[in-house]
Amino acid sequence: QVQLVESGGGLVQAGGSLRLSCAASGRTFSRSAMAWFRQAPGKEREFVVAISWSGGRTSYADSVKGRFTISRDNAKNTVYLQMNSLKPEDTAVYYCAGAAAPVATTSALEYAYWGQGTQVTVSS
């Protein structure tokens, strides 16, 4: 069982940066792939980025490549999402997700554990 709590969201101007954190509890965190998804108003939840259990493999959505960076610290049971050069279209609720497996995937169906979400708003 893994419980996830996101933090770090907020309001930022276009071009600015934010760093999201996802604190996990549970003994299986270090063996779980982790990911960030987001959901904008009126839209479906979409994949943003994923990281394997060791941090050795990552996968990014094309829309955030070169601007967002995912990392994890297994000693602290925490996953981070550094978001730079933010755009108004990045505005959404961002969700941290944990998989039962160690391999990072882009499908929400592969993630069994979800946080409550944190709001990111980018103004133009």
Coordinates of C-alpha atoms in Angstrom, one line a residue:
Q1 CA 0.0 0.0 0.0
V2 CA 1.3 3.4 -0.9
Q3 CA -0.2 6.8 0.1
L4 CA 0.8 9.9 -1.8
V5 CA 0.6 13.6 -0.9
E6 CA 1.4 16.3 -3.4
S7 CA 2.6 19.8 -2.6
G8 CA 4.2 22.8 -4.4
G9 CA 1.4 23.9 -6.7
G10 CA 0.4 27.5 -7.0
L11 CA 0.0 30.5 -9.3
V12 CA 2.9 31.6 -11.5
Q13 CA 3.3 33.8 -14.5
A14 CA 4.1 32.4 -17.9
G15 CA 7.8 31.6 -18.2
G16 CA 8.1 31.0 -14.5
S17 CA 8.9 27.8 -12.6
L18 CA 7.4 25.6 -10.0
R19 CA 8.6 22.5 -8.2
L20 CA 6.1 19.9 -7.2
S21 CA 6.8 17.3 -4.6
C22 CA 5.1 14.0 -3.9
A23 CA 5.7 12.4 -0.5
A24 CA 5.0 8.7 -0.3
S25 CA 4.4 6.4 2.6
G26 CA 4.5 2.7 2.3
R27 CA 7.2 0.1 2.2
T28 CA 7.0 -0.5 -1.6
F29 CA 7.8 3.1 -2.7
S30 CA 11.4 2.3 -3.7
R31 CA 10.2 -0.6 -5.9
S32 CA 7.4 1.4 -7.6
A33 CA 7.5 3.4 -10.8
M34 CA 6.1 6.9 -10.2
A35 CA 4.4 9.4 -12.5
W36 CA 2.8 12.7 -12.8
F37 CA -0.5 13.2 -14.6
R38 CA -2.6 16.3 -15.0
Q39 CA -6.2 17.3 -15.7
A40 CA -7.3 20.6 -17.0
P41 CA -10.9 21.8 -16.6
G42 CA -13.2 20.1 -19.1
K43 CA -10.4 17.8 -20.3
E44 CA -9.4 14.2 -19.6
R45 CA -6.5 13.3 -17.3
E46 CA -3.3 13.2 -19.3
F47 CA 0.1 11.7 -18.8
V48 CA 3.0 14.1 -18.1
V49 CA 6.0 12.1 -17.1
A50 CA 7.1 8.9 -15.5
I51 CA 10.2 7.5 -13.7
S52 CA 11.3 4.0 -13.1
W53 CA 11.8 2.6 -9.6
S54 CA 15.6 3.3 -9.7
G55 CA 15.2 6.7 -11.5
G56 CA 17.2 5.3 -14.4
R57 CA 14.5 5.6 -16.9
T58 CA 12.1 8.4 -17.6
S59 CA 9.4 9.1 -20.1
Y60 CA 8.0 12.5 -21.0
A61 CA 4.9 13.7 -22.8
D62 CA 6.0 15.7 -25.9
S63 CA 4.3 18.8 -24.6
V64 CA 6.6 19.0 -21.6
K65 CA 9.9 17.7 -23.0
G66 CA 12.8 20.1 -22.4
R67 CA 10.8 22.0 -19.8
F68 CA 9.9 19.5 -17.1
T69 CA 12.2 17.2 -15.2
I70 CA 11.2 14.4 -12.9
S71 CA 13.4 13.0 -10.2
R72 CA 13.1 10.9 -7.1
D73 CA 14.8 10.4 -3.8
N74 CA 14.1 6.9 -2.6
A75 CA 15.8 7.6 0.8
K76 CA 13.2 10.4 1.3
N77 CA 10.3 8.5 -0.3
T78 CA 9.7 11.6 -2.5
V79 CA 9.2 12.3 -6.2
Y80 CA 9.8 15.8 -7.6
L81 CA 8.6 17.5 -10.7
Q82 CA 10.6 20.6 -11.7
M83 CA 8.6 22.7 -14.2
N84 CA 10.3 25.5 -16.1
S85 CA 9.2 27.8 -18.8
L86 CA 5.6 27.3 -17.8
K87 CA 2.9 28.1 -20.3
P88 CA -0.8 28.9 -19.7
E89 CA -1.7 25.6 -21.2
D90 CA 0.1 23.9 -18.4
T91 CA -2.7 25.0 -16.1
A92 CA -4.2 21.9 -14.5
V93 CA -4.5 19.8 -11.4
Y94 CA -1.4 17.7 -11.2
Y95 CA -1.6 14.2 -9.7
C96 CA 1.2 12.0 -8.4
A97 CA 0.7 8.4 -9.2
G98 CA 2.4 5.2 -8.0
A99 CA 2.5 1.9 -9.9
A100 CA 2.5 -1.5 -8.5
A101 CA 5.3 -2.4 -10.9
P102 CA 8.9 -0.9 -11.1
V103 CA 8.7 -0.1 -14.8
A104 CA 7.5 3.4 -15.9
T105 CA 4.5 3.5 -18.2
T106 CA 2.4 6.2 -19.7
S107 CA -1.0 4.6 -19.1
A108 CA -3.0 5.7 -16.1
L109 CA -4.4 2.2 -15.8
E110 CA -1.0 0.9 -14.7
Y111 CA -1.0 3.2 -11.6
A112 CA -2.7 1.9 -8.5
Y113 CA -2.1 4.7 -6.1
W114 CA -3.0 8.4 -6.6
G115 CA -2.6 11.6 -4.6
Q116 CA -5.3 14.1 -4.1
G117 CA -3.8 16.5 -6.6
T118 CA -2.3 20.0 -6.5
Q119 CA -3.4 23.0 -8.6
V120 CA -1.0 24.7 -10.9
T121 CA -2.2 27.9 -12.5
V122 CA -0.1 29.7 -15.1
S123 CA -1.2 33.2 -16.0
S124 CA -0.4 34.9 -19.3

